[in-house]
mmCIF file of the C-alpha atoms, coordinates in Angstrom:
data_MODEL
# 
_entry.id   MODEL 
# 
loop_
_atom_site.group_PDB 
_atom_site.id 
_atom_site.type_symbol 
_atom_site.label_atom_id 
_atom_site.label_alt_id 
_atom_site.label_comp_id 
_atom_site.label_asym_id 
_atom_site.label_entity_id 
_atom_site.label_seq_id 
_atom_site.pdbx_PDB_ins_code 
_atom_site.Cartn_x 
_atom_site.Cartn_y 
_atom_site.Cartn_z 
_atom_site.occupancy 
_atom_site.B_iso_or_equiv 
_atom_site.pdbx_formal_charge 
_atom_site.auth_seq_id 
_atom_site.auth_comp_id 
_atom_site.auth_asym_id 
_atom_site.auth_atom_id 
_atom_site.pdbx_PDB_model_num 
ATOM 1   C CA . UNK A 1 1   ? -32.867 -6.787  18.700  1.00 0.00 ? 1   UNK A CA 1 
ATOM 2   C CA . UNK A 1 2   ? -30.736 -6.161  15.565  1.00 0.00 ? 2   UNK A CA 1 
ATOM 3   C CA . UNK A 1 3   ? -32.181 -6.355  12.005  1.00 0.00 ? 3   UNK A CA 1 
ATOM 4   C CA . UNK A 1 4   ? -30.057 -9.310  10.941  1.00 0.00 ? 4   UNK A CA 1 
ATOM 5   C CA . UNK A 1 5   ? -31.606 -11.246 13.721  1.00 0.00 ? 5   UNK A CA 1 
ATOM 6   C CA . UNK A 1 6   ? -35.109 -10.113 12.836  1.00 0.00 ? 6   UNK A CA 1 
ATOM 7   C CA . UNK A 1 7   ? -34.555 -11.406 9.271   1.00 0.00 ? 7   UNK A CA 1 
ATOM 8   C CA . UNK A 1 8   ? -33.476 -14.888 10.682  1.00 0.00 ? 8   UNK A CA 1 
ATOM 9   C CA . UNK A 1 9   ? -36.484 -14.961 12.966  1.00 0.00 ? 9   UNK A CA 1 
ATOM 10  C CA . UNK A 1 10  ? -39.033 -14.069 10.130  1.00 0.00 ? 10  UNK A CA 1 
ATOM 11  C CA . UNK A 1 11  ? -37.565 -16.636 7.802   1.00 0.00 ? 11  UNK A CA 1 
ATOM 12  C CA . UNK A 1 12  ? -37.716 -19.273 10.645  1.00 0.00 ? 12  UNK A CA 1 
ATOM 13  C CA . UNK A 1 13  ? -41.246 -18.416 11.006  1.00 0.00 ? 13  UNK A CA 1 
ATOM 14  C CA . UNK A 1 14  ? -42.194 -18.683 7.414   1.00 0.00 ? 14  UNK A CA 1 
ATOM 15  C CA . UNK A 1 15  ? -40.411 -22.213 7.307   1.00 0.00 ? 15  UNK A CA 1 
ATOM 16  C CA . UNK A 1 16  ? -42.177 -23.345 10.265  1.00 0.00 ? 16  UNK A CA 1 
ATOM 17  C CA . UNK A 1 17  ? -45.545 -22.040 8.961   1.00 0.00 ? 17  UNK A CA 1 
ATOM 18  C CA . UNK A 1 18  ? -45.148 -23.935 5.690   1.00 0.00 ? 18  UNK A CA 1 
ATOM 19  C CA . UNK A 1 19  ? -43.860 -27.146 7.439   1.00 0.00 ? 19  UNK A CA 1 
ATOM 20  C CA . UNK A 1 20  ? -47.004 -27.053 9.702   1.00 0.00 ? 20  UNK A CA 1 
ATOM 21  C CA . UNK A 1 21  ? -49.264 -26.546 6.454   1.00 0.00 ? 21  UNK A CA 1 
ATOM 22  C CA . UNK A 1 22  ? -47.673 -29.568 4.839   1.00 0.00 ? 22  UNK A CA 1 
ATOM 23  C CA . UNK A 1 23  ? -48.134 -31.811 7.927   1.00 0.00 ? 23  UNK A CA 1 
ATOM 24  C CA . UNK A 1 24  ? -51.695 -30.441 8.299   1.00 0.00 ? 24  UNK A CA 1 
ATOM 25  C CA . UNK A 1 25  ? -52.452 -31.297 4.574   1.00 0.00 ? 25  UNK A CA 1 
ATOM 26  C CA . UNK A 1 26  ? -51.173 -34.649 5.003   1.00 0.00 ? 26  UNK A CA 1 
ATOM 27  C CA . UNK A 1 27  ? -53.471 -35.221 7.962   1.00 0.00 ? 27  UNK A CA 1 
ATOM 28  C CA . UNK A 1 28  ? -56.369 -34.209 5.735   1.00 0.00 ? 28  UNK A CA 1 
ATOM 29  C CA . UNK A 1 29  ? -57.043 -30.595 6.701   1.00 0.00 ? 29  UNK A CA 1 
ATOM 30  C CA . UNK A 1 30  ? -58.878 -28.781 3.735   1.00 0.00 ? 30  UNK A CA 1 
ATOM 31  C CA . UNK A 1 31  ? -56.648 -26.409 1.644   1.00 0.00 ? 31  UNK A CA 1 
ATOM 32  C CA . UNK A 1 32  ? -59.054 -23.581 2.294   1.00 0.00 ? 32  UNK A CA 1 
ATOM 33  C CA . UNK A 1 33  ? -58.650 -23.650 6.255   1.00 0.00 ? 33  UNK A CA 1 
ATOM 34  C CA . UNK A 1 34  ? -54.933 -23.722 5.649   1.00 0.00 ? 34  UNK A CA 1 
ATOM 35  C CA . UNK A 1 35  ? -55.070 -20.707 3.438   1.00 0.00 ? 35  UNK A CA 1 
ATOM 36  C CA . UNK A 1 36  ? -57.205 -18.823 6.021   1.00 0.00 ? 36  UNK A CA 1 
ATOM 37  C CA . UNK A 1 37  ? -54.537 -19.456 8.678   1.00 0.00 ? 37  UNK A CA 1 
ATOM 38  C CA . UNK A 1 38  ? -51.896 -18.066 6.322   1.00 0.00 ? 38  UNK A CA 1 
ATOM 39  C CA . UNK A 1 39  ? -53.901 -14.996 5.653   1.00 0.00 ? 39  UNK A CA 1 
ATOM 40  C CA . UNK A 1 40  ? -54.269 -14.321 9.447   1.00 0.00 ? 40  UNK A CA 1 
ATOM 41  C CA . UNK A 1 41  ? -50.756 -15.261 10.418  1.00 0.00 ? 41  UNK A CA 1 
ATOM 42  C CA . UNK A 1 42  ? -49.445 -12.985 7.774   1.00 0.00 ? 42  UNK A CA 1 
ATOM 43  C CA . UNK A 1 43  ? -51.045 -9.940  9.876   1.00 0.00 ? 43  UNK A CA 1 
ATOM 44  C CA . UNK A 1 44  ? -48.043 -10.380 12.134  1.00 0.00 ? 44  UNK A CA 1 
ATOM 45  C CA . UNK A 1 45  ? -45.785 -8.781  9.556   1.00 0.00 ? 45  UNK A CA 1 
ATOM 46  C CA . UNK A 1 46  ? -47.055 -5.156  9.565   1.00 0.00 ? 46  UNK A CA 1 
ATOM 47  C CA . UNK A 1 47  ? -47.556 -5.392  13.337  1.00 0.00 ? 47  UNK A CA 1 
ATOM 48  C CA . UNK A 1 48  ? -43.737 -6.025  13.518  1.00 0.00 ? 48  UNK A CA 1 
ATOM 49  C CA . UNK A 1 49  ? -42.640 -3.156  11.595  1.00 0.00 ? 49  UNK A CA 1 
ATOM 50  C CA . UNK A 1 50  ? -41.903 -0.834  14.515  1.00 0.00 ? 50  UNK A CA 1 
ATOM 51  C CA . UNK A 1 51  ? -39.370 -3.527  15.517  1.00 0.00 ? 51  UNK A CA 1 
ATOM 52  C CA . UNK A 1 52  ? -36.957 -2.712  12.552  1.00 0.00 ? 52  UNK A CA 1 
ATOM 53  C CA . UNK A 1 53  ? -34.223 -0.275  12.768  1.00 0.00 ? 53  UNK A CA 1 
ATOM 54  C CA . UNK A 1 54  ? -33.984 0.670   9.052   1.00 0.00 ? 54  UNK A CA 1 
ATOM 55  C CA . UNK A 1 55  ? -35.920 -0.001  5.847   1.00 0.00 ? 55  UNK A CA 1 
ATOM 56  C CA . UNK A 1 56  ? -33.318 -2.052  3.935   1.00 0.00 ? 56  UNK A CA 1 
ATOM 57  C CA . UNK A 1 57  ? -33.800 -5.431  5.697   1.00 0.00 ? 57  UNK A CA 1 
ATOM 58  C CA . UNK A 1 58  ? -37.543 -5.553  5.760   1.00 0.00 ? 58  UNK A CA 1 
ATOM 59  C CA . UNK A 1 59  ? -38.080 -4.200  2.339   1.00 0.00 ? 59  UNK A CA 1 
ATOM 60  C CA . UNK A 1 60  ? -35.564 -6.714  0.860   1.00 0.00 ? 60  UNK A CA 1 
ATOM 61  C CA . UNK A 1 61  ? -37.289 -9.503  3.031   1.00 0.00 ? 61  UNK A CA 1 
ATOM 62  C CA . UNK A 1 62  ? -40.575 -8.543  1.657   1.00 0.00 ? 62  UNK A CA 1 
ATOM 63  C CA . UNK A 1 63  ? -39.284 -8.441  -1.927  1.00 0.00 ? 63  UNK A CA 1 
ATOM 64  C CA . UNK A 1 64  ? -37.533 -11.644 -1.658  1.00 0.00 ? 64  UNK A CA 1 
ATOM 65  C CA . UNK A 1 65  ? -40.601 -13.533 -0.195  1.00 0.00 ? 65  UNK A CA 1 
ATOM 66  C CA . UNK A 1 66  ? -42.639 -12.355 -3.004  1.00 0.00 ? 66  UNK A CA 1 
ATOM 67  C CA . UNK A 1 67  ? -39.998 -13.266 -5.730  1.00 0.00 ? 67  UNK A CA 1 
ATOM 68  C CA . UNK A 1 68  ? -40.015 -16.686 -4.160  1.00 0.00 ? 68  UNK A CA 1 
ATOM 69  C CA . UNK A 1 69  ? -43.673 -16.948 -4.132  1.00 0.00 ? 69  UNK A CA 1 
ATOM 70  C CA . UNK A 1 70  ? -43.792 -16.040 -7.913  1.00 0.00 ? 70  UNK A CA 1 
ATOM 71  C CA . UNK A 1 71  ? -41.130 -18.460 -8.744  1.00 0.00 ? 71  UNK A CA 1 
ATOM 72  C CA . UNK A 1 72  ? -42.829 -21.413 -6.879  1.00 0.00 ? 72  UNK A CA 1 
ATOM 73  C CA . UNK A 1 73  ? -44.855 -22.693 -9.941  1.00 0.00 ? 73  UNK A CA 1 
ATOM 74  C CA . UNK A 1 74  ? -41.582 -23.083 -11.871 1.00 0.00 ? 74  UNK A CA 1 
ATOM 75  C CA . UNK A 1 75  ? -39.713 -24.661 -8.897  1.00 0.00 ? 75  UNK A CA 1 
ATOM 76  C CA . UNK A 1 76  ? -42.717 -26.983 -8.168  1.00 0.00 ? 76  UNK A CA 1 
ATOM 77  C CA . UNK A 1 77  ? -42.841 -28.375 -11.687 1.00 0.00 ? 77  UNK A CA 1 
ATOM 78  C CA . UNK A 1 78  ? -39.572 -30.370 -10.650 1.00 0.00 ? 78  UNK A CA 1 
ATOM 79  C CA . UNK A 1 79  ? -41.158 -31.993 -7.764  1.00 0.00 ? 79  UNK A CA 1 
ATOM 80  C CA . UNK A 1 80  ? -39.673 -32.201 -4.276  1.00 0.00 ? 80  UNK A CA 1 
ATOM 81  C CA . UNK A 1 81  ? -40.276 -29.738 -1.317  1.00 0.00 ? 81  UNK A CA 1 
ATOM 82  C CA . UNK A 1 82  ? -41.532 -27.009 -3.555  1.00 0.00 ? 82  UNK A CA 1 
ATOM 83  C CA . UNK A 1 83  ? -44.227 -29.123 -5.009  1.00 0.00 ? 83  UNK A CA 1 
ATOM 84  C CA . UNK A 1 84  ? -45.241 -30.241 -1.403  1.00 0.00 ? 84  UNK A CA 1 
ATOM 85  C CA . UNK A 1 85  ? -45.472 -26.557 -0.273  1.00 0.00 ? 85  UNK A CA 1 
ATOM 86  C CA . UNK A 1 86  ? -47.500 -25.603 -3.404  1.00 0.00 ? 86  UNK A CA 1 
ATOM 87  C CA . UNK A 1 87  ? -49.840 -28.693 -2.853  1.00 0.00 ? 87  UNK A CA 1 
ATOM 88  C CA . UNK A 1 88  ? -50.335 -27.939 0.804   1.00 0.00 ? 88  UNK A CA 1 
ATOM 89  C CA . UNK A 1 89  ? -52.017 -24.513 0.223   1.00 0.00 ? 89  UNK A CA 1 
ATOM 90  C CA . UNK A 1 90  ? -53.334 -24.488 -3.382  1.00 0.00 ? 90  UNK A CA 1 
ATOM 91  C CA . UNK A 1 91  ? -55.854 -26.768 -5.351  1.00 0.00 ? 91  UNK A CA 1 
ATOM 92  C CA . UNK A 1 92  ? -58.602 -26.367 -7.909  1.00 0.00 ? 92  UNK A CA 1 
ATOM 93  C CA . UNK A 1 93  ? -60.591 -24.046 -5.799  1.00 0.00 ? 93  UNK A CA 1 
ATOM 94  C CA . UNK A 1 94  ? -57.749 -22.017 -3.937  1.00 0.00 ? 94  UNK A CA 1 
ATOM 95  C CA . UNK A 1 95  ? -55.284 -21.415 -6.626  1.00 0.00 ? 95  UNK A CA 1 
ATOM 96  C CA . UNK A 1 96  ? -51.415 -20.357 -6.147  1.00 0.00 ? 96  UNK A CA 1 
ATOM 97  C CA . UNK A 1 97  ? -52.083 -17.245 -8.234  1.00 0.00 ? 97  UNK A CA 1 
ATOM 98  C CA . UNK A 1 98  ? -54.113 -15.815 -5.215  1.00 0.00 ? 98  UNK A CA 1 
ATOM 99  C CA . UNK A 1 99  ? -50.935 -16.289 -2.967  1.00 0.00 ? 99  UNK A CA 1 
ATOM 100 C CA . UNK A 1 100 ? -48.746 -14.511 -5.452  1.00 0.00 ? 100 UNK A CA 1 
ATOM 101 C CA . UNK A 1 101 ? -51.085 -11.433 -5.401  1.00 0.00 ? 101 UNK A CA 1 
ATOM 102 C CA . UNK A 1 102 ? -51.194 -11.494 -1.713  1.00 0.00 ? 102 UNK A CA 1 
ATOM 103 C CA . UNK A 1 103 ? -47.266 -11.486 -1.361  1.00 0.00 ? 103 UNK A CA 1 
ATOM 104 C CA . UNK A 1 104 ? -47.313 -8.666  -3.949  1.00 0.00 ? 104 UNK A CA 1 
ATOM 105 C CA . UNK A 1 105 ? -49.516 -6.623  -1.805  1.00 0.00 ? 105 UNK A CA 1 
ATOM 106 C CA . UNK A 1 106 ? -47.435 -7.334  1.273   1.00 0.00 ? 106 UNK A CA 1 
ATOM 107 C CA . UNK A 1 107 ? -44.393 -6.221  -0.680  1.00 0.00 ? 107 UNK A CA 1 
ATOM 108 C CA . UNK A 1 108 ? -46.002 -2.930  -2.003  1.00 0.00 ? 108 UNK A CA 1 
ATOM 109 C CA . UNK A 1 109 ? -47.367 -2.131  1.454   1.00 0.00 ? 109 UNK A CA 1 
ATOM 110 C CA . UNK A 1 110 ? -43.897 -2.642  3.075   1.00 0.00 ? 110 UNK A CA 1 
ATOM 111 C CA . UNK A 1 111 ? -42.336 -0.615  0.546   1.00 0.00 ? 111 UNK A CA 1 
ATOM 112 C CA . UNK A 1 112 ? -44.784 2.274   0.900   1.00 0.00 ? 112 UNK A CA 1 
ATOM 113 C CA . UNK A 1 113 ? -44.549 1.843   4.835   1.00 0.00 ? 113 UNK A CA 1 
ATOM 114 C CA . UNK A 1 114 ? -40.935 2.420   4.956   1.00 0.00 ? 114 UNK A CA 1 
ATOM 115 C CA . UNK A 1 115 ? -40.844 5.069   2.161   1.00 0.00 ? 115 UNK A CA 1 
ATOM 116 C CA . UNK A 1 116 ? -43.409 7.289   3.840   1.00 0.00 ? 116 UNK A CA 1 
ATOM 117 C CA . UNK A 1 117 ? -45.372 6.558   6.789   1.00 0.00 ? 117 UNK A CA 1 
ATOM 118 C CA . UNK A 1 118 ? -46.651 3.019   7.988   1.00 0.00 ? 118 UNK A CA 1 
ATOM 119 C CA . UNK A 1 119 ? -50.122 3.588   9.134   1.00 0.00 ? 119 UNK A CA 1 
ATOM 120 C CA . UNK A 1 120 ? -52.309 3.211   6.091   1.00 0.00 ? 120 UNK A CA 1 
ATOM 121 C CA . UNK A 1 121 ? -50.196 0.212   4.553   1.00 0.00 ? 121 UNK A CA 1 
ATOM 122 C CA . UNK A 1 122 ? -50.436 -1.512  7.848   1.00 0.00 ? 122 UNK A CA 1 
ATOM 123 C CA . UNK A 1 123 ? -54.033 -0.866  8.017   1.00 0.00 ? 123 UNK A CA 1 
ATOM 124 C CA . UNK A 1 124 ? -54.660 -1.995  4.539   1.00 0.00 ? 124 UNK A CA 1 
ATOM 125 C CA . UNK A 1 125 ? -52.756 -5.205  5.017   1.00 0.00 ? 125 UNK A CA 1 
ATOM 126 C CA . UNK A 1 126 ? -54.206 -6.033  8.446   1.00 0.00 ? 126 UNK A CA 1 
ATOM 127 C CA . UNK A 1 127 ? -57.693 -5.576  6.691   1.00 0.00 ? 127 UNK A CA 1 
ATOM 128 C CA . UNK A 1 128 ? -56.703 -8.228  4.045   1.00 0.00 ? 128 UNK A CA 1 
ATOM 129 C CA . UNK A 1 129 ? -55.374 -10.590 6.880   1.00 0.00 ? 129 UNK A CA 1 
ATOM 130 C CA . UNK A 1 130 ? -58.245 -10.315 9.056   1.00 0.00 ? 130 UNK A CA 1 
ATOM 131 C CA . UNK A 1 131 ? -61.036 -9.384  6.750   1.00 0.00 ? 131 UNK A CA 1 
ATOM 132 C CA . UNK A 1 132 ? -60.275 -11.808 3.966   1.00 0.00 ? 132 UNK A CA 1 
ATOM 133 C CA . UNK A 1 133 ? -59.012 -14.539 6.259   1.00 0.00 ? 133 UNK A CA 1 
ATOM 134 C CA . UNK A 1 134 ? -61.529 -14.563 9.159   1.00 0.00 ? 134 UNK A CA 1 
ATOM 135 C CA . UNK A 1 135 ? -64.324 -13.109 7.311   1.00 0.00 ? 135 UNK A CA 1 
ATOM 136 C CA . UNK A 1 136 ? -64.110 -15.696 4.684   1.00 0.00 ? 136 UNK A CA 1 
ATOM 137 C CA . UNK A 1 137 ? -64.141 -18.462 7.234   1.00 0.00 ? 137 UNK A CA 1 
ATOM 138 C CA . UNK A 1 138 ? -67.172 -16.892 8.919   1.00 0.00 ? 138 UNK A CA 1 
ATOM 139 C CA . UNK A 1 139 ? -69.001 -16.856 5.397   1.00 0.00 ? 139 UNK A CA 1 
ATOM 140 C CA . UNK A 1 140 ? -68.339 -20.551 4.800   1.00 0.00 ? 140 UNK A CA 1 
ATOM 141 C CA . UNK A 1 141 ? -69.554 -21.548 8.275   1.00 0.00 ? 141 UNK A CA 1 
ATOM 142 C CA . UNK A 1 142 ? -72.414 -19.412 8.738   1.00 0.00 ? 142 UNK A CA 1 
ATOM 143 C CA . UNK A 1 143 ? -73.373 -18.075 5.205   1.00 0.00 ? 143 UNK A CA 1 
ATOM 144 C CA . UNK A 1 144 ? -77.095 -18.475 4.141   1.00 0.00 ? 144 UNK A CA 1 
ATOM 145 C CA . UNK A 1 145 ? -77.676 -15.865 1.815   1.00 0.00 ? 145 UNK A CA 1 
ATOM 146 C CA . UNK A 1 146 ? -75.373 -16.221 -1.325  1.00 0.00 ? 146 UNK A CA 1 
ATOM 147 C CA . UNK A 1 147 ? -74.449 -14.068 -4.496  1.00 0.00 ? 147 UNK A CA 1 
ATOM 148 C CA . UNK A 1 148 ? -71.721 -14.043 -7.073  1.00 0.00 ? 148 UNK A CA 1 
ATOM 149 C CA . UNK A 1 149 ? -70.214 -10.891 -8.882  1.00 0.00 ? 149 UNK A CA 1 
ATOM 150 C CA . UNK A 1 150 ? -69.390 -11.293 -12.550 1.00 0.00 ? 150 UNK A CA 1 
ATOM 151 C CA . UNK A 1 151 ? -66.267 -13.185 -12.615 1.00 0.00 ? 151 UNK A CA 1 
ATOM 152 C CA . UNK A 1 152 ? -66.008 -13.667 -8.856  1.00 0.00 ? 152 UNK A CA 1 
ATOM 153 C CA . UNK A 1 153 ? -66.274 -16.538 -6.284  1.00 0.00 ? 153 UNK A CA 1 
ATOM 154 C CA . UNK A 1 154 ? -69.576 -17.439 -4.601  1.00 0.00 ? 154 UNK A CA 1 
ATOM 155 C CA . UNK A 1 155 ? -69.897 -15.180 -1.448  1.00 0.00 ? 155 UNK A CA 1 
ATOM 156 C CA . UNK A 1 156 ? -72.536 -14.778 1.244   1.00 0.00 ? 156 UNK A CA 1 
ATOM 157 C CA . UNK A 1 157 ? -74.008 -11.603 2.820   1.00 0.00 ? 157 UNK A CA 1 
ATOM 158 C CA . UNK A 1 158 ? -73.070 -12.852 6.183   1.00 0.00 ? 158 UNK A CA 1 
ATOM 159 C CA . UNK A 1 159 ? -69.528 -13.394 5.289   1.00 0.00 ? 159 UNK A CA 1 
ATOM 160 C CA . UNK A 1 160 ? -69.424 -9.976  3.593   1.00 0.00 ? 160 UNK A CA 1 
ATOM 161 C CA . UNK A 1 161 ? -70.714 -8.362  6.773   1.00 0.00 ? 161 UNK A CA 1 
ATOM 162 C CA . UNK A 1 162 ? -68.044 -10.140 8.829   1.00 0.00 ? 162 UNK A CA 1 
ATOM 163 C CA . UNK A 1 163 ? -65.353 -8.713  6.202   1.00 0.00 ? 163 UNK A CA 1 
ATOM 164 C CA . UNK A 1 164 ? -66.679 -5.223  7.016   1.00 0.00 ? 164 UNK A CA 1 
ATOM 165 C CA . UNK A 1 165 ? -66.393 -5.431  10.553  1.00 0.00 ? 165 UNK A CA 1 
ATOM 166 C CA . UNK A 1 166 ? -63.075 -7.157  10.592  1.00 0.00 ? 166 UNK A CA 1 
ATOM 167 C CA . UNK A 1 167 ? -61.662 -4.724  8.122   1.00 0.00 ? 167 UNK A CA 1 
ATOM 168 C CA . UNK A 1 168 ? -62.780 -1.817  10.462  1.00 0.00 ? 168 UNK A CA 1 
ATOM 169 C CA . UNK A 1 169 ? -61.422 -3.728  13.420  1.00 0.00 ? 169 UNK A CA 1 
ATOM 170 C CA . UNK A 1 170 ? -58.030 -4.206  11.481  1.00 0.00 ? 170 UNK A CA 1 
ATOM 171 C CA . UNK A 1 171 ? -57.951 -0.237  10.867  1.00 0.00 ? 171 UNK A CA 1 
ATOM 172 C CA . UNK A 1 172 ? -58.470 0.339   14.654  1.00 0.00 ? 172 UNK A CA 1 
ATOM 173 C CA . UNK A 1 173 ? -55.848 -2.153  15.491  1.00 0.00 ? 173 UNK A CA 1 
ATOM 174 C CA . UNK A 1 174 ? -53.265 -0.459  13.105  1.00 0.00 ? 174 UNK A CA 1 
ATOM 175 C CA . UNK A 1 175 ? -54.198 2.855   14.524  1.00 0.00 ? 175 UNK A CA 1 
ATOM 176 C CA . UNK A 1 176 ? -53.468 1.665   18.099  1.00 0.00 ? 176 UNK A CA 1 
ATOM 177 C CA . UNK A 1 177 ? -50.251 0.151   17.058  1.00 0.00 ? 177 UNK A CA 1 
ATOM 178 C CA . UNK A 1 178 ? -48.778 2.989   15.208  1.00 0.00 ? 178 UNK A CA 1 
ATOM 179 C CA . UNK A 1 179 ? -50.356 5.764   17.637  1.00 0.00 ? 179 UNK A CA 1 
ATOM 180 C CA . UNK A 1 180 ? -52.705 7.436   15.321  1.00 0.00 ? 180 UNK A CA 1 
ATOM 181 C CA . UNK A 1 181 ? -56.406 8.678   15.863  1.00 0.00 ? 181 UNK A CA 1 
ATOM 182 C CA . UNK A 1 182 ? -58.618 8.285   12.687  1.00 0.00 ? 182 UNK A CA 1 
ATOM 183 C CA . UNK A 1 183 ? -62.215 9.011   13.300  1.00 0.00 ? 183 UNK A CA 1 
ATOM 184 C CA . UNK A 1 184 ? -64.902 6.413   13.731  1.00 0.00 ? 184 UNK A CA 1 
ATOM 185 C CA . UNK A 1 185 ? -66.454 7.305   10.480  1.00 0.00 ? 185 UNK A CA 1 
ATOM 186 C CA . UNK A 1 186 ? -63.237 6.929   8.519   1.00 0.00 ? 186 UNK A CA 1 
ATOM 187 C CA . UNK A 1 187 ? -62.672 3.456   10.247  1.00 0.00 ? 187 UNK A CA 1 
ATOM 188 C CA . UNK A 1 188 ? -66.301 2.409   9.403   1.00 0.00 ? 188 UNK A CA 1 
ATOM 189 C CA . UNK A 1 189 ? -66.001 3.639   5.746   1.00 0.00 ? 189 UNK A CA 1 
ATOM 190 C CA . UNK A 1 190 ? -62.716 1.742   5.453   1.00 0.00 ? 190 UNK A CA 1 
ATOM 191 C CA . UNK A 1 191 ? -64.225 -1.358  6.453   1.00 0.00 ? 191 UNK A CA 1 
ATOM 192 C CA . UNK A 1 192 ? -67.217 -0.994  4.268   1.00 0.00 ? 192 UNK A CA 1 
ATOM 193 C CA . UNK A 1 193 ? -65.120 -0.449  1.155   1.00 0.00 ? 193 UNK A CA 1 
ATOM 194 C CA . UNK A 1 194 ? -62.872 -3.248  2.056   1.00 0.00 ? 194 UNK A CA 1 
ATOM 195 C CA . UNK A 1 195 ? -65.955 -5.404  2.037   1.00 0.00 ? 195 UNK A CA 1 
ATOM 196 C CA . UNK A 1 196 ? -67.392 -4.107  -1.124  1.00 0.00 ? 196 UNK A CA 1 
ATOM 197 C CA . UNK A 1 197 ? -63.865 -4.693  -2.846  1.00 0.00 ? 197 UNK A CA 1 
ATOM 198 C CA . UNK A 1 198 ? -63.728 -8.104  -1.629  1.00 0.00 ? 198 UNK A CA 1 
ATOM 199 C CA . UNK A 1 199 ? -67.340 -8.892  -2.581  1.00 0.00 ? 199 UNK A CA 1 
ATOM 200 C CA . UNK A 1 200 ? -67.056 -7.387  -6.211  1.00 0.00 ? 200 UNK A CA 1 
ATOM 201 C CA . UNK A 1 201 ? -63.411 -8.558  -7.012  1.00 0.00 ? 201 UNK A CA 1 
ATOM 202 C CA . UNK A 1 202 ? -62.954 -11.193 -9.784  1.00 0.00 ? 202 UNK A CA 1 
ATOM 203 C CA . UNK A 1 203 ? -61.633 -14.536 -8.461  1.00 0.00 ? 203 UNK A CA 1 
ATOM 204 C CA . UNK A 1 204 ? -58.234 -13.974 -6.650  1.00 0.00 ? 204 UNK A CA 1 
ATOM 205 C CA . UNK A 1 205 ? -57.949 -10.295 -7.197  1.00 0.00 ? 205 UNK A CA 1 
ATOM 206 C CA . UNK A 1 206 ? -59.433 -9.363  -3.836  1.00 0.00 ? 206 UNK A CA 1 
ATOM 207 C CA . UNK A 1 207 ? -55.844 -9.963  -2.321  1.00 0.00 ? 207 UNK A CA 1 
ATOM 208 C CA . UNK A 1 208 ? -55.158 -6.744  -4.159  1.00 0.00 ? 208 UNK A CA 1 
ATOM 209 C CA . UNK A 1 209 ? -58.393 -4.798  -4.396  1.00 0.00 ? 209 UNK A CA 1 
ATOM 210 C CA . UNK A 1 210 ? -59.424 -5.232  -0.725  1.00 0.00 ? 210 UNK A CA 1 
ATOM 211 C CA . UNK A 1 211 ? -56.138 -3.527  0.749   1.00 0.00 ? 211 UNK A CA 1 
ATOM 212 C CA . UNK A 1 212 ? -56.027 -0.945  -2.244  1.00 0.00 ? 212 UNK A CA 1 
ATOM 213 C CA . UNK A 1 213 ? -59.433 -0.025  -1.101  1.00 0.00 ? 213 UNK A CA 1 
ATOM 214 C CA . UNK A 1 214 ? -58.876 0.397   2.516   1.00 0.00 ? 214 UNK A CA 1 
ATOM 215 C CA . UNK A 1 215 ? -55.638 2.337   1.763   1.00 0.00 ? 215 UNK A CA 1 
ATOM 216 C CA . UNK A 1 216 ? -57.343 4.536   -0.663  1.00 0.00 ? 216 UNK A CA 1 
ATOM 217 C CA . UNK A 1 217 ? -60.117 5.504   1.739   1.00 0.00 ? 217 UNK A CA 1 
ATOM 218 C CA . UNK A 1 218 ? -57.574 6.396   4.451   1.00 0.00 ? 218 UNK A CA 1 
ATOM 219 C CA . UNK A 1 219 ? -55.557 8.443   1.972   1.00 0.00 ? 219 UNK A CA 1 
ATOM 220 C CA . UNK A 1 220 ? -58.617 10.508  0.696   1.00 0.00 ? 220 UNK A CA 1 
ATOM 221 C CA . UNK A 1 221 ? -59.796 10.975  4.280   1.00 0.00 ? 221 UNK A CA 1 
ATOM 222 C CA . UNK A 1 222 ? -56.573 13.079  4.745   1.00 0.00 ? 222 UNK A CA 1 
ATOM 223 C CA . UNK A 1 223 ? -55.875 11.595  8.155   1.00 0.00 ? 223 UNK A CA 1 
ATOM 224 C CA . UNK A 1 224 ? -52.977 9.544   7.346   1.00 0.00 ? 224 UNK A CA 1 
ATOM 225 C CA . UNK A 1 225 ? -50.078 10.760  9.413   1.00 0.00 ? 225 UNK A CA 1 
# 
């Protein structure tokens, strides 16, 4: 499959995802659940990196998507489709700024993956997708012991434990996808550091700090091929 066709398919997938979010929001689905779905669905992006034949198309697509995300507040002020998109996945509790940082993390990870080696950026972004997306949902559903770091959102110990496990699982998934073999200790440490970053991050910044923590652990462990 050519890179041009891949660009078309990824754009179509993004359009379909936001159309589904707008429809779900009209049906009364809470924003927070739609945000979780976006988080998890975004994990498909790093898993698809081996399909590209060159760096130009995926890097340009990631940067363009980030630019569109950052431009959305200005575009949505005029109403229309942009406003409906923004309202479908952001409200008083789930702010659009979080998605801007999320997109920026994915753009940075994509640049790093195609400039050097893909495993660590892929593991970091998958940890963000699964750890923050699924782990957060588990915390809201099953959380019983709550805490809040200074400037951060309310968290639960159960949710943080789920984030740690899912971040570690994301690193293992990336290792399998890209054919590398980090040690079990490295995988566990990356999961723990990802969970700590998510737990202690000021509101919204976990979308940058979580993948940065996971990526840094992999880099410092020296096992990033």
